[in-house]
Short mmCIF file of C-alpha atoms in Angstrom, two decimals:
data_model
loop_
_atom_site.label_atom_id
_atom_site.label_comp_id
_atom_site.label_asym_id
_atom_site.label_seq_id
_atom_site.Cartn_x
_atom_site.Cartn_y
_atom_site.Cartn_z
CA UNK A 22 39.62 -3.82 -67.96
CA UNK A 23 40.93 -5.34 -71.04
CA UNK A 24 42.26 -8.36 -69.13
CA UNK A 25 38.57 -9.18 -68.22
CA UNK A 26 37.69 -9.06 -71.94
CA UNK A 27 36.69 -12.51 -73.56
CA UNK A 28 40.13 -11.65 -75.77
CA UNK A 29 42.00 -10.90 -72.86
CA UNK A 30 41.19 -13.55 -70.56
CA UNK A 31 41.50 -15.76 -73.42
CA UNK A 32 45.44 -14.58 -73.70
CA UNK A 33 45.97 -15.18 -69.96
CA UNK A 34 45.15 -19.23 -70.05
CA UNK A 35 46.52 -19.52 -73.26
CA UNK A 36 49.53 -17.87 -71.67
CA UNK A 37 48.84 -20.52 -68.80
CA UNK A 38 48.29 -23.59 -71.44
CA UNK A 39 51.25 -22.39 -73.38
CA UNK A 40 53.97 -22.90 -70.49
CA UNK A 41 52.63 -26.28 -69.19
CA UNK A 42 52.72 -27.65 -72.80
CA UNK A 43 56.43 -27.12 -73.60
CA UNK A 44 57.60 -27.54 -70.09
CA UNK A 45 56.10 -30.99 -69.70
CA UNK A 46 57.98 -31.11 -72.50
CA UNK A 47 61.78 -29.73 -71.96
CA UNK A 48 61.16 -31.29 -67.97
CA UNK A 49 60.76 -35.22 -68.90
CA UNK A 50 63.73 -37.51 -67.63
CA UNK A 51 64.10 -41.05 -67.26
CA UNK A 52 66.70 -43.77 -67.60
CA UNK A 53 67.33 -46.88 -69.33
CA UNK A 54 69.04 -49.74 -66.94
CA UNK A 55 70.82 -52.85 -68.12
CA UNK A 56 72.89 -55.25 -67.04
CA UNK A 57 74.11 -58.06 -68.82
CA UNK A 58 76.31 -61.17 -68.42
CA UNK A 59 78.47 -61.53 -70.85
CA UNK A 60 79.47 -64.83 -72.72
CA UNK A 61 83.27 -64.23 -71.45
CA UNK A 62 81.75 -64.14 -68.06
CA UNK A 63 82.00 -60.29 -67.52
CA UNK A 64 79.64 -57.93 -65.73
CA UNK A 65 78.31 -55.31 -67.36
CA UNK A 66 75.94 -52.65 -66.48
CA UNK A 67 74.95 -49.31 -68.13
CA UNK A 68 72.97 -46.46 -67.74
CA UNK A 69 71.27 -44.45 -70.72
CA UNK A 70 69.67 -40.88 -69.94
CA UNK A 71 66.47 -40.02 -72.05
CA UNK A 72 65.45 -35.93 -71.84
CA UNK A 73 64.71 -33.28 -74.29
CA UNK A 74 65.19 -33.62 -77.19
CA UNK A 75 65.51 -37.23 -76.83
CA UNK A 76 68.02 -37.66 -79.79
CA UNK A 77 68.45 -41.29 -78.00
CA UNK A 78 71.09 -42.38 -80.88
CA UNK A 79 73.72 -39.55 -79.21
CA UNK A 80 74.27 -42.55 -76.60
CA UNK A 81 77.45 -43.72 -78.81
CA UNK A 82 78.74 -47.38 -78.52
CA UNK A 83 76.27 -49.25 -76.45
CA UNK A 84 74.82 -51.45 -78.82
CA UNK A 85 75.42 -54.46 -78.06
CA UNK A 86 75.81 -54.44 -74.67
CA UNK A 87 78.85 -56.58 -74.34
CA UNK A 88 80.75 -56.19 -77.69
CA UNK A 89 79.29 -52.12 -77.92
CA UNK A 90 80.17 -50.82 -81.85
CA UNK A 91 77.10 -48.98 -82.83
CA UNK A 92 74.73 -46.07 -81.28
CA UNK A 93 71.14 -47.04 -80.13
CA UNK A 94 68.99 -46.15 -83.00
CA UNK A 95 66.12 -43.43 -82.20
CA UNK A 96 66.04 -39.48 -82.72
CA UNK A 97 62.90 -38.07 -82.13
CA UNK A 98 64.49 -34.35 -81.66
CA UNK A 99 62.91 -32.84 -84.61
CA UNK A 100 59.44 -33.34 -83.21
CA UNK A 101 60.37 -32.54 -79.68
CA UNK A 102 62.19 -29.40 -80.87
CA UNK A 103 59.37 -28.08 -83.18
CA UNK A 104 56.44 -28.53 -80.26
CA UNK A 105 58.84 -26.56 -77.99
CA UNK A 106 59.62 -24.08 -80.51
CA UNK A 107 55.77 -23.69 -81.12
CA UNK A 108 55.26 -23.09 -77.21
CA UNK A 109 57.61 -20.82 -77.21
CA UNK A 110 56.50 -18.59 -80.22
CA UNK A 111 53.20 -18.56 -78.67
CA UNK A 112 54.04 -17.80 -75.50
CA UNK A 113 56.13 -14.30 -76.64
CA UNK A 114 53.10 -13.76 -79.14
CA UNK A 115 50.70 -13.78 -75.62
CA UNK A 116 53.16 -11.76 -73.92
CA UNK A 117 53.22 -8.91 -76.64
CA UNK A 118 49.58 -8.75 -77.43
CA UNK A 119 48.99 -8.55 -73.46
CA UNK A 120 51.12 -5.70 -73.50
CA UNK A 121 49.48 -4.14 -76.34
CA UNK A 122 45.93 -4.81 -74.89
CA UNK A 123 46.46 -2.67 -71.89
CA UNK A 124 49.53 -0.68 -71.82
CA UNK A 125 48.87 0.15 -75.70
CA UNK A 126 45.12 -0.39 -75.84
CA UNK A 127 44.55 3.27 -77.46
CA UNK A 128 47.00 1.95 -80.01
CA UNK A 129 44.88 -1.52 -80.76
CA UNK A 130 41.47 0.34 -80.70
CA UNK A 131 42.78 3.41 -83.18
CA UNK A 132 44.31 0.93 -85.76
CA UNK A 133 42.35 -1.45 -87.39
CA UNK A 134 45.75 -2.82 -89.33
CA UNK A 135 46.96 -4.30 -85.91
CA UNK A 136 43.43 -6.25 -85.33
CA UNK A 137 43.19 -7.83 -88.64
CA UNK A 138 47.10 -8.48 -87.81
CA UNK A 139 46.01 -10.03 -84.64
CA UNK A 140 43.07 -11.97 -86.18
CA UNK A 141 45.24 -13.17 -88.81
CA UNK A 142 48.63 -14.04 -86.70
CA UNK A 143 46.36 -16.27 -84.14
CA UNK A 144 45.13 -18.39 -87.10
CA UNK A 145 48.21 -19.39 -88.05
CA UNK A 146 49.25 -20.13 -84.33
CA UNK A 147 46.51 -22.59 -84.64
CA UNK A 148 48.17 -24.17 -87.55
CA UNK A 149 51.08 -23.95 -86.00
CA UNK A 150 49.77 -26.04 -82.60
CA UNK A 151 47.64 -28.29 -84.62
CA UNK A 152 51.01 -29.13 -86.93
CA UNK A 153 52.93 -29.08 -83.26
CA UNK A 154 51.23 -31.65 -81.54
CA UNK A 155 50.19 -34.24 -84.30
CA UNK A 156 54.02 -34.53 -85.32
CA UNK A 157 54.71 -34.57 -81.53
CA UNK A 158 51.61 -37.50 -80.61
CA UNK A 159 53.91 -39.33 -83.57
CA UNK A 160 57.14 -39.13 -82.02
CA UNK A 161 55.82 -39.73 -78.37
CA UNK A 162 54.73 -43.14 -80.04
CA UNK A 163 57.60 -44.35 -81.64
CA UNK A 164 59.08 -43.11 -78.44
CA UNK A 165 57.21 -45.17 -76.49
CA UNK A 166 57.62 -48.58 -78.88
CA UNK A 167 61.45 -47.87 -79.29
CA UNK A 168 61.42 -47.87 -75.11
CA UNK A 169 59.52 -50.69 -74.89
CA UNK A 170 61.44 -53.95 -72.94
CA UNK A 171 60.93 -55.98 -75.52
CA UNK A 172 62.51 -53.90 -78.52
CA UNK A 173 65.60 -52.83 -75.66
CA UNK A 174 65.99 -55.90 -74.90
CA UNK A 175 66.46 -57.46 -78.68
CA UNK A 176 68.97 -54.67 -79.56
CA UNK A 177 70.92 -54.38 -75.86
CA UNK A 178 71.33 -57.58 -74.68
CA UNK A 179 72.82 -59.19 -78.08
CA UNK A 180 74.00 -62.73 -77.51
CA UNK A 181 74.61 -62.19 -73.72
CA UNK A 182 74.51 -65.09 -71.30
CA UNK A 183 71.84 -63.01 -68.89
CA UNK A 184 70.42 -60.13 -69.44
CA UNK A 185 68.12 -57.69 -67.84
CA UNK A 186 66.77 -54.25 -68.73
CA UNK A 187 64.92 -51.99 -67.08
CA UNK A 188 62.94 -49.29 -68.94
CA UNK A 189 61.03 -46.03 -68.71
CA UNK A 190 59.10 -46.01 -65.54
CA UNK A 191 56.06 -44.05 -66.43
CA UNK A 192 55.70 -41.82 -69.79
CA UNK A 193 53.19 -39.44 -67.79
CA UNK A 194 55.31 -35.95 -68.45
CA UNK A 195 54.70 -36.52 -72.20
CA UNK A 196 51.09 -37.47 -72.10
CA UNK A 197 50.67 -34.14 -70.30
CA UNK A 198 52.55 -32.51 -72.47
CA UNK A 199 50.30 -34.17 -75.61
CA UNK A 200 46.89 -33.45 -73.32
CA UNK A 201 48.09 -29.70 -73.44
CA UNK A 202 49.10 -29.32 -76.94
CA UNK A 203 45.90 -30.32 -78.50
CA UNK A 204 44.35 -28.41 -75.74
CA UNK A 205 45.96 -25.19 -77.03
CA UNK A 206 44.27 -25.79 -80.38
CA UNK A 207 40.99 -25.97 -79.03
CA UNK A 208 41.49 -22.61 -76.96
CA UNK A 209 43.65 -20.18 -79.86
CA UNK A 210 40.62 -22.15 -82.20
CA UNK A 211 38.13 -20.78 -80.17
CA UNK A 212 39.90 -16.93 -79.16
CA UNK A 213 39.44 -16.26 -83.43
CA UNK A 214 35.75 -15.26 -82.79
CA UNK A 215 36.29 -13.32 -80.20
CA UNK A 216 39.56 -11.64 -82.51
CA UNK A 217 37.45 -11.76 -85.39
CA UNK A 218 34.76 -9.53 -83.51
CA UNK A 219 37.37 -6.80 -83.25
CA UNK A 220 38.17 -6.37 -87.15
CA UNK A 221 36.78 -3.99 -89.56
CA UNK A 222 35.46 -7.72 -91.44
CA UNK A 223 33.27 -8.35 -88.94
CA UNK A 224 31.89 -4.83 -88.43
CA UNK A 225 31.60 -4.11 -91.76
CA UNK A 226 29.03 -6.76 -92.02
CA UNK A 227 27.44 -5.63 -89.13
CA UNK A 228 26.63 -2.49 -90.28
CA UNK A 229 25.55 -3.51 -93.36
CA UNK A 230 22.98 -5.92 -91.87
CA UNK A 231 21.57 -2.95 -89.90
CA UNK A 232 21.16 -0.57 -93.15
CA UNK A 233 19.44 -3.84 -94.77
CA UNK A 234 17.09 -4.11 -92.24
CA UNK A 235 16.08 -0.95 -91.69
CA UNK A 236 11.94 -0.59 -92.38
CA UNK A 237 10.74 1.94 -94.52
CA UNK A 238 8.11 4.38 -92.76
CA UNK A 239 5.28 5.42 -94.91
CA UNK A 240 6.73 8.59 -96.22
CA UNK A 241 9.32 6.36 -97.14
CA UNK A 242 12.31 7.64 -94.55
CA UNK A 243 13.49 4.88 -92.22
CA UNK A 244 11.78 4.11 -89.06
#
């Protein structure tokens, strides 16, 4: 019964929303191809992984191609890292307050500490997803532009005779991932009302808008 609640339903996509955001996220591959010609008429080709957390300059001694003495330049872990860690916090908050809306329910409904806990704990998930995903939308950019054939192949290819690189096929996993994230603000945004319905706040104004408008009979008791 509680699952078909408006706050329990709610929990089950965000549950839903939760998992497709960070594993987008953790599931995104792709490789960077070059090969060069060298100026001492050597061959050379490489092959540069990019995945979670896409800390790009841990590719050591590539740059440039043919005379390699520096990392690539790019780390966009600390973005990565926090969206995931937000997905993940979120989806063990879901998972508890599941559990405590139908194996514990008596517990929830007895205790009005653990609704204006719950109230108060999805707000700042909100914060947390809104943070999340605009730090994340900024490092999927830079991302992308760092990628990009003509930046790869300015610090790759150096001052080799021929060069060719071949970048990211498609960036699709992370736009997902981005679609998702800012989806997950509208949805905890919009599960506070239904939260906020629960609390002692909200009921406490309730019942004082019923005493208020209570009519006076002409013997002056309520009607």
């Amino acid at each position: 019964d509680a699952i078909k609640e408006p706050r329990g339903f709610i929990r089950i996509l965000q549950l839903i929303f939760v998992i497709c955001a960070f594993a987008t996220t953790c599931n995104f591959s792709g490789d960077i191809k070059i090969d060069a010609k060298c100026l001492d008429n050597r061959t050379v080709s490489a092959n540069i992984p990019v995945f979670y957390p896409f800390s790009i300059s841990n590719a050591t001694n590539v740059v440039p191609i043919c005379a390699p003495t520096k990392p690539m330049f790019g780390d966009y872990a600390a973005s990565a890292q926090f969206f995931v860690f937000v997905g993940v916090i979120s989806f063990l908050y879901c998972v508890a307050m599941l559990l405590l809306y139908t194996v514990l329910r008596n517990h929830y409904d007895s205790d009005d500490r653990i609704k204006k806990a719950d109230f108060l704990s999805s707000s700042f998930v909100v914060l947390l997803w809104f943070l999340a995903s605009i730090v994340w939308a900024s490092g999927v950019d830079q991302l992308k532009r760092y990628t990009s054939e003509q930046v790869l192949q300015k610090e790759l290819c150096g001052e080799a005779n021929d060069c060719h690189v071949e970048t990211l096929q498609t960036y699709a996993g992370l736009n997902i991932s981005l679609v998702f994230g800012f989806a997950n603000i509208a949805l905890w945004a919009s599960s506070l009302w239904f939260l906020w319905k629960e609390t002692p706040w909200f009921q406490g104004n309730s019942n004082d808008l019923l005493e208020d408008s209570a009519v006076p009979a002409v013997d002056g008791a309520p009607l």
